[in-house]
XYZ file of C-alpha atoms in Angstrom:
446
model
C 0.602 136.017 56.843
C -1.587 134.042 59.215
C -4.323 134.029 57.269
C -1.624 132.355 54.697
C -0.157 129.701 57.719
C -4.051 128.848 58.317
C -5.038 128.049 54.993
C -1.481 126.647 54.331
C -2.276 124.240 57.079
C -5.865 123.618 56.103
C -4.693 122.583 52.679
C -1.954 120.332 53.908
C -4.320 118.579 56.195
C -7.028 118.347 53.528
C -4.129 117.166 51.210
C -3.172 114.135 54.216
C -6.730 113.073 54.477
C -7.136 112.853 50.827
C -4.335 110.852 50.553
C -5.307 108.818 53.201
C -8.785 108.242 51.700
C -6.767 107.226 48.466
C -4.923 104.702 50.347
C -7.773 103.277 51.758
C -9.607 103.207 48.624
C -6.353 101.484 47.163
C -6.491 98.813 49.693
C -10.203 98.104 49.232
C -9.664 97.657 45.397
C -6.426 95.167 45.995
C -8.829 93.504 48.539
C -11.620 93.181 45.858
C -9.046 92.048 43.285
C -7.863 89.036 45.360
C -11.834 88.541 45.944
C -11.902 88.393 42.284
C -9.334 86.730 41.824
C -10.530 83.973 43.901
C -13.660 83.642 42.482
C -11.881 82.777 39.423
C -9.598 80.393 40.909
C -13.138 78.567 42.306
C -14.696 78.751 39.166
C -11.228 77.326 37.429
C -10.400 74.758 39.897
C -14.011 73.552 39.964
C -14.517 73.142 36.399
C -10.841 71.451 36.332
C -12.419 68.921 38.610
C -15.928 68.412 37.025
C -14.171 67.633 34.135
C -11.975 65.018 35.862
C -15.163 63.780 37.716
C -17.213 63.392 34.268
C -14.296 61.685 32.451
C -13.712 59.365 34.891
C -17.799 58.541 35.096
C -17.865 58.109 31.801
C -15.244 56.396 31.443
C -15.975 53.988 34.173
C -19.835 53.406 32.898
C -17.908 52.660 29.030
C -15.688 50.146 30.481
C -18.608 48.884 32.882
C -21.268 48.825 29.820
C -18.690 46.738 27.412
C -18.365 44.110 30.506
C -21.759 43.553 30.377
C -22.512 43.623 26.586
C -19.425 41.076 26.613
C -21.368 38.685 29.470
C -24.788 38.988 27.918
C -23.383 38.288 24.830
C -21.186 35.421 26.508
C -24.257 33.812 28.137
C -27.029 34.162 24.780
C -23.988 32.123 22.862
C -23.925 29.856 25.606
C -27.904 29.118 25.467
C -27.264 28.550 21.514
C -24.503 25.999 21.784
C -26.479 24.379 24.915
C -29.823 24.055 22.475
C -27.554 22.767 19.643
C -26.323 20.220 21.696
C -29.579 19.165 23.292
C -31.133 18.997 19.854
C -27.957 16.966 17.495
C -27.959 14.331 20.374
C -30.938 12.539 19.398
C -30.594 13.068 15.720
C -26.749 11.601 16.181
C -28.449 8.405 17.682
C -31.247 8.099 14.933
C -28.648 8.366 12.744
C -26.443 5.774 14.246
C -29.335 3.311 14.217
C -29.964 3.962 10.644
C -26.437 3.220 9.950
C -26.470 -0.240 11.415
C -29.531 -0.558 10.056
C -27.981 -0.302 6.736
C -24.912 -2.179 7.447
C -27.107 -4.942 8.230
C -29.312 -4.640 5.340
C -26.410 -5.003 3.291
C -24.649 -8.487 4.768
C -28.752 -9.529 4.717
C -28.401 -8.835 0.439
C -24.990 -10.545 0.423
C -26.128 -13.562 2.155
C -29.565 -13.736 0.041
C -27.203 -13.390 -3.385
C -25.112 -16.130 -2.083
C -27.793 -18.303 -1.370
C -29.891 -17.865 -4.592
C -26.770 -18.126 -6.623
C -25.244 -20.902 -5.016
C -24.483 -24.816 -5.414
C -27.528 -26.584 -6.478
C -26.954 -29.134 -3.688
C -26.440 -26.760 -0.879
C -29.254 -24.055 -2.121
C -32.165 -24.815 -0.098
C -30.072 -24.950 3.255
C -28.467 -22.256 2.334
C -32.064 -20.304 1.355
C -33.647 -21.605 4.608
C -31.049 -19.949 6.672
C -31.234 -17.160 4.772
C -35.268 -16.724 5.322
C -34.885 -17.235 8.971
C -32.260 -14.363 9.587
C -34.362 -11.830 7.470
C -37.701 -12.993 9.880
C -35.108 -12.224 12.607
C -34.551 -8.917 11.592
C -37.591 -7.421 10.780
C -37.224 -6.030 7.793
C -40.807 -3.881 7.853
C -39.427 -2.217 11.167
C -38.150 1.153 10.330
C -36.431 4.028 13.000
C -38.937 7.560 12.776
C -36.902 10.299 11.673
C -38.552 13.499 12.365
C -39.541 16.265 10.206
C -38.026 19.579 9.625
C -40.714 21.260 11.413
C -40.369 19.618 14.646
C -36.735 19.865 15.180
C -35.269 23.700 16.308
C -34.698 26.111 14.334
C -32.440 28.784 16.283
C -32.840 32.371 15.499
C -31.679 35.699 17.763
C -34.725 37.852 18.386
C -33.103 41.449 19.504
C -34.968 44.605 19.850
C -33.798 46.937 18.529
C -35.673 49.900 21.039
C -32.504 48.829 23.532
C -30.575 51.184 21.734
C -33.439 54.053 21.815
C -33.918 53.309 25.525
C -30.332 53.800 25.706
C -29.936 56.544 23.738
C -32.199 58.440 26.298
C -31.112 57.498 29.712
C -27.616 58.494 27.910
C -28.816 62.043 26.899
C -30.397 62.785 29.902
C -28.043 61.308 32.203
C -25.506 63.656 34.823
C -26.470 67.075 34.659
C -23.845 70.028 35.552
C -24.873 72.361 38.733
C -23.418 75.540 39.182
C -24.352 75.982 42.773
C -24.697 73.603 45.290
C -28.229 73.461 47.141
C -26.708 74.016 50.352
C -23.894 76.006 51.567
C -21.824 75.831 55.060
C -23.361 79.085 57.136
C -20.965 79.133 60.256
C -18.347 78.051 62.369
C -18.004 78.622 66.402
C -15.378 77.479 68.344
C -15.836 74.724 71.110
C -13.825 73.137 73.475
C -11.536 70.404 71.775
C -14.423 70.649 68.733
C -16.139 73.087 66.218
C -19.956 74.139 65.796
C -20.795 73.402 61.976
C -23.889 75.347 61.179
C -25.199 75.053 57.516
C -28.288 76.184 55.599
C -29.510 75.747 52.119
C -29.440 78.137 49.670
C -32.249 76.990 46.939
C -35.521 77.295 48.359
C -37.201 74.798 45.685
C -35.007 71.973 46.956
C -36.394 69.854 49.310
C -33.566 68.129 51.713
C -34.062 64.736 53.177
C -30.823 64.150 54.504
C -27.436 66.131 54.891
C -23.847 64.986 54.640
C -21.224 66.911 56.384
C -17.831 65.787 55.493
C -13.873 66.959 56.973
C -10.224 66.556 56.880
C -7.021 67.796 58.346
C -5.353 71.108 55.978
C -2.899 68.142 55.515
C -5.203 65.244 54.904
C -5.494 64.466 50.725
C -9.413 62.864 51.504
C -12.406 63.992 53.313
C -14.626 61.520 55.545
C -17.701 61.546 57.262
C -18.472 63.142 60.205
C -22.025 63.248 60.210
C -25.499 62.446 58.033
C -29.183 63.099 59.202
C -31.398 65.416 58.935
C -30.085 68.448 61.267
C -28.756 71.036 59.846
C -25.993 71.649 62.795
C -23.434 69.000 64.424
C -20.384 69.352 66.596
C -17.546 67.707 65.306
C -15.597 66.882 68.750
C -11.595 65.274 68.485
C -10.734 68.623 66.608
C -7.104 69.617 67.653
C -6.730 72.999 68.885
C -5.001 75.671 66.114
C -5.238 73.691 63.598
C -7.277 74.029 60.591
C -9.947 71.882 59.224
C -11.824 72.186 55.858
C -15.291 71.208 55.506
C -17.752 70.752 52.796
C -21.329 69.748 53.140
C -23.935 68.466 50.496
C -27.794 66.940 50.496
C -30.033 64.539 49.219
C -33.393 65.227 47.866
C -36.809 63.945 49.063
C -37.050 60.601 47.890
C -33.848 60.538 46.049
C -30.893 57.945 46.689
C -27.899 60.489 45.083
C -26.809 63.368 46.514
C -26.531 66.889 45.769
C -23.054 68.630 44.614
C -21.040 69.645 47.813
C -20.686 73.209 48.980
C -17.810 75.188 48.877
C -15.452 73.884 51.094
C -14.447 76.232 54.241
C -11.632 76.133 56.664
C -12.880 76.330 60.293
C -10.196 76.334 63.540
C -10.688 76.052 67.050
C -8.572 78.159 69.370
C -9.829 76.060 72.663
C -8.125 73.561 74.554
C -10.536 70.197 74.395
C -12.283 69.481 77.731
C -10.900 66.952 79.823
C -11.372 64.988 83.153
C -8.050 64.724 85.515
C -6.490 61.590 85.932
C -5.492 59.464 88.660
C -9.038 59.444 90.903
C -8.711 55.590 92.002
C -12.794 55.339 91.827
C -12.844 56.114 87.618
C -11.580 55.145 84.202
C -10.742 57.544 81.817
C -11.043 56.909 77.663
C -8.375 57.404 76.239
C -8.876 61.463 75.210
C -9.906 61.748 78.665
C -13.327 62.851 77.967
C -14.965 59.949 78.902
C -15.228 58.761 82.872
C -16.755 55.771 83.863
C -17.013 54.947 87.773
C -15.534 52.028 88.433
C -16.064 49.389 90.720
C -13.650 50.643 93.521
C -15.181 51.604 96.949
C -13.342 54.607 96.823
C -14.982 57.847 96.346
C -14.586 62.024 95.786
C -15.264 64.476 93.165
C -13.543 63.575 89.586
C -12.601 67.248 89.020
C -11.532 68.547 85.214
C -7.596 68.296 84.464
C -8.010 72.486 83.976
C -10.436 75.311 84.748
C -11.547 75.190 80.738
C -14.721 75.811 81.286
C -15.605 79.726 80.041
C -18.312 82.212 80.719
C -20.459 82.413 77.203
C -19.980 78.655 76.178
C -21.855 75.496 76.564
C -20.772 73.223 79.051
C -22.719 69.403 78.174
C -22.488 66.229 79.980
C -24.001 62.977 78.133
C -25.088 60.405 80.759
C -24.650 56.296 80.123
C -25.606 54.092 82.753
C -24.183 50.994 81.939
C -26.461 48.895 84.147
C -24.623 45.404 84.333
C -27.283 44.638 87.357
C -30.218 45.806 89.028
C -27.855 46.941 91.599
C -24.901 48.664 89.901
C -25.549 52.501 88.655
C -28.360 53.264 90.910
C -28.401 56.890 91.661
C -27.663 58.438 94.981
C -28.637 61.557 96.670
C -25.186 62.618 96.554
C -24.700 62.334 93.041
C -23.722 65.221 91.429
C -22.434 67.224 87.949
C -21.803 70.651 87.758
C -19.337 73.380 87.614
C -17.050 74.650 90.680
C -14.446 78.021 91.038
C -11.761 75.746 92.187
C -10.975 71.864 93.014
C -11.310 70.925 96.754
C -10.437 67.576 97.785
C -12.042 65.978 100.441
C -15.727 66.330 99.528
C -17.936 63.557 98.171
C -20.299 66.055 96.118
C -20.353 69.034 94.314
C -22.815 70.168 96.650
C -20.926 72.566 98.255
C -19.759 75.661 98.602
C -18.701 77.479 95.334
C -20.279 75.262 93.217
C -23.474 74.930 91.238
C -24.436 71.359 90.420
C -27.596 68.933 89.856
C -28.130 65.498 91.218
C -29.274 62.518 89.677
C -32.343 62.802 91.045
C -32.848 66.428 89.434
C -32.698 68.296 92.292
C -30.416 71.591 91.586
C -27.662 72.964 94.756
C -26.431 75.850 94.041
C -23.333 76.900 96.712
C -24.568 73.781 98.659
C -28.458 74.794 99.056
C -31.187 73.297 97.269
C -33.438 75.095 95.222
C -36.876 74.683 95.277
C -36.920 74.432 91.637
C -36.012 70.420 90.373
C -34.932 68.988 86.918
C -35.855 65.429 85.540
C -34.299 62.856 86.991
C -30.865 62.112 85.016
C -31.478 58.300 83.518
C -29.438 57.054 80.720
C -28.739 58.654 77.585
C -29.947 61.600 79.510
C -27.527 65.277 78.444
C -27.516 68.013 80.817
C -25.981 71.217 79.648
C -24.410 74.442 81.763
C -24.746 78.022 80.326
C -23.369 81.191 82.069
C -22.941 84.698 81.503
C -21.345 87.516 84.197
C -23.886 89.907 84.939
C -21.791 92.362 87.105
C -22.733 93.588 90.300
C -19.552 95.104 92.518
C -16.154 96.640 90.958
C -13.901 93.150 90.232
C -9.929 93.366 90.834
C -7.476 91.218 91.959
C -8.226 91.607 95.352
C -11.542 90.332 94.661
C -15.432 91.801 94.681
C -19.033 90.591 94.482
C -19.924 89.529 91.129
C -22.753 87.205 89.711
C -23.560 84.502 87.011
C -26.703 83.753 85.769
C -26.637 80.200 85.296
C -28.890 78.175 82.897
C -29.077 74.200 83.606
C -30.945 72.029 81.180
C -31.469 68.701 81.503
C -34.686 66.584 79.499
C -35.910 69.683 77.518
C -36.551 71.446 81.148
C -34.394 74.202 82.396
C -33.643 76.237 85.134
C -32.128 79.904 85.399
C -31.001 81.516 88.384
C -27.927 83.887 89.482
C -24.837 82.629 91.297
C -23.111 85.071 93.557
C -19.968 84.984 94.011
C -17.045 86.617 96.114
C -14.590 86.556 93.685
C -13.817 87.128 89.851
C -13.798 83.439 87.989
C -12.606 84.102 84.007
C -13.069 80.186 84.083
C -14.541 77.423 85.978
C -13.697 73.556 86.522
C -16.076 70.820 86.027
C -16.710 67.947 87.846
C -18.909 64.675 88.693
C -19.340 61.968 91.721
C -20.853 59.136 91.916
C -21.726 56.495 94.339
C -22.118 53.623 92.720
C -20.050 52.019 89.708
C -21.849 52.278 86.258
C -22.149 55.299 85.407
C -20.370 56.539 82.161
C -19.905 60.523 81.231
C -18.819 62.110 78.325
C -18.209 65.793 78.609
C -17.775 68.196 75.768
């Protein structure tokens, strides 16, 4: 019997995993049948649309070809009735002057009848007069009237190759792709923006130039966020949790159209966009807040970040303008600084304190106050300086505290520096922060 209860229960549980395994297998055929059936919907949808897009082309370069046809036509008619005109006006006068010419010729004869066949008494006055007029005239004076051959002859000379040269660019115009040379590779999340990553996919095209477009899930049209020649670009102003669809397309080496656009993706960010507290008399804040400019006020401190947002694992990047409305406004200081801190403390003028890792204008790095030996470029305008941590753990962390470490990368100029910040206490996230000593300088933070 126990043998029996063993095997029982060996069955049964072979039985339960079996039926397990069939569930699982049942969900991983449902998944590949929505796959599928997605893949058809793409294939559907985009042949719905390729049709619409061709029709509409078409349709557009019919209606655009008859407007022309109709104005070249138009303007050939115009040159005929222009050269008819030129050429009847001086036939209309010749002919004029023939017809008085005529007229006169005729009351000449009347007058000459009259006075050959008049009174005997009156005839030789009368033929006397009569010579004299016709001297007058000039009777052996006759207008030119040209010959056929040298007036126009119009005549339409049209080629008829136009249509053969038509006929081709018509064939070969448009062409149908099935893929897209490039397709979008990867999303990752940034503060208040997302990563875009793409990459092509045919290896014989040659890319120029790359178009990355967006929109809202509730937008109806897509716009551009970005077009050059990287194949990455953060798109900042994102709002958090809310998702964005994105296509991208290229354009060939030496071509002017571009490439079919990849298969558009949704991509979401999940963090809160970086921003700069408000209310620090000495700066100006844009209106997302991720812009400070130091103002002309002669007060000073640290402009801190409205919220530790700042995590372990991301990229922290400050882009430097220095306005520079004089020599003297936006020179650098000593004291300068932009960095990252464990907490806001009023009262200071720098970052270079305790708690804090930050660099100067000048490049020099302070990490917790000291200055390393090691120094950046100096920051100038246009200059972007970027913060990169990771924990690398060193004493048990609780919430009473304990020794921990981050090593810290700061680049600035295509220099870096690495080095390890100890610390006393855990930090899951850090503020931000900048001062400045003079007014002109302008930092965006993202």
């Amino acid at each position: 019997p126990m043998e029996a209860e063993a095997e029982a229960r060996l069955l049964l549980q072979e039985a339960q995993e079996s039926i397990e395994a069939a569930r699982s297998y049942r969900r991983e055929l449902e998944q590949r049948l929505r796959g599928l059936q997605q893949a058809r919907e793409q294939i559907r949808e985009s042949a719905t649309l390729t049709r619409d897009v061709l029709e509409q082309h078409f349709n557009d370069l019919k209606g655009t070809l008859k407007k022309l046809l109709d104005e070249r036509l138009m303007s050939l008619l115009q040159e005929v009735d222009a050269i008819e005109q030129e050429s009847i006006k001086p036939l209309d006068e010749c002919q004029k002057l023939i017809e008085h010419g005529v007229s006169t010729a005729d009351d000449l004869l009347r007058d000459g009848e009259s006075a050959v066949h008049g009174d005997v008494g009156q005839r030789n006055e009368k033929l006397c007069s009569f010579t004299k007029k016709a001297l007058h005239i000039q009777l052996d004076s006759l207008p030119e009237v040209p010959s056929l051959v040298d007036v126009p002859c119009l005549s339409a000379q049209l080629d008829d190759c136009l249509l053969t040269i038509l006929k081709n660019q018509i064939f070969s115009h448009g062409t149908v792709a099935s893929r897209p040379p490039v397709q979008l590779e990867e999303f990752v999340e940034k503060p208040g923006g997302i990563l875009v990553r793409w990459c092509k996919v045919d290896d014989d095209f040659v890319a120029q130039d790359y178009r990355l477009q967006y929109r809202k899930s509730t937008a109806s049209h897509f716009e551009d966020v970005y077009v050059g020649s990287e194949t990455e670009f953060i798109v900042l102003h994102i709002d958090p949790n809310v998702d964005y669809q994105f296509r991208v397309c290229a354009r060939g080496d030496g071509r002017q159209e571009w490439s079919p656009w990849s298969v558009p993706q949704f991509g979401c960010t999940t963090l809160v966009p970086h921003e700069w507290t408000t209310g620090l008399e000495g700066y100006s804040l844009s209106s997302r807040r991720n812009i400070a400019l130091r103002n002309d006020s002669q007060s000073c401190g640290v402009l801190y970040s409205k919220a530790p947002t700042y995590f372990c694992g991301q990229t922290l990047t400050f882009r430097q303008f220095l306005l520079g409305r004089i020599e003297t406004v936006g020179q650098p200081d000593r004291r300068d600084s932009l960095g990252v801190c464990v907490e806001q403390q009023n009262g200071y003028d720098t970052l270079q304190r305790d708690k804090a890792v930050c660099i100067s204008t000048n490049g020099a790095v302070f990490v917790n106050g000291k200055e390393m030996t090691n120094q950046l470029p100096a920051v100038t305008s246009g200059s972007t300086v970027t913060f990169d941590m990771e924990v690398v753990q060193l004493g048990p962390c609780s919430n009473e505290g304990g020794s921990f470490k981050l090593r810290v990368t700061i680049s600035s100029n295509n220099r870096e520096v690495v080095f390890d910040w100890v610390l006393d206490q855990c930090c899951g996230s850090l503020y931000f922060g900048c001062s400045f000593s003079y007014p002109g300088w302008k930092v965006l933070v993202f």
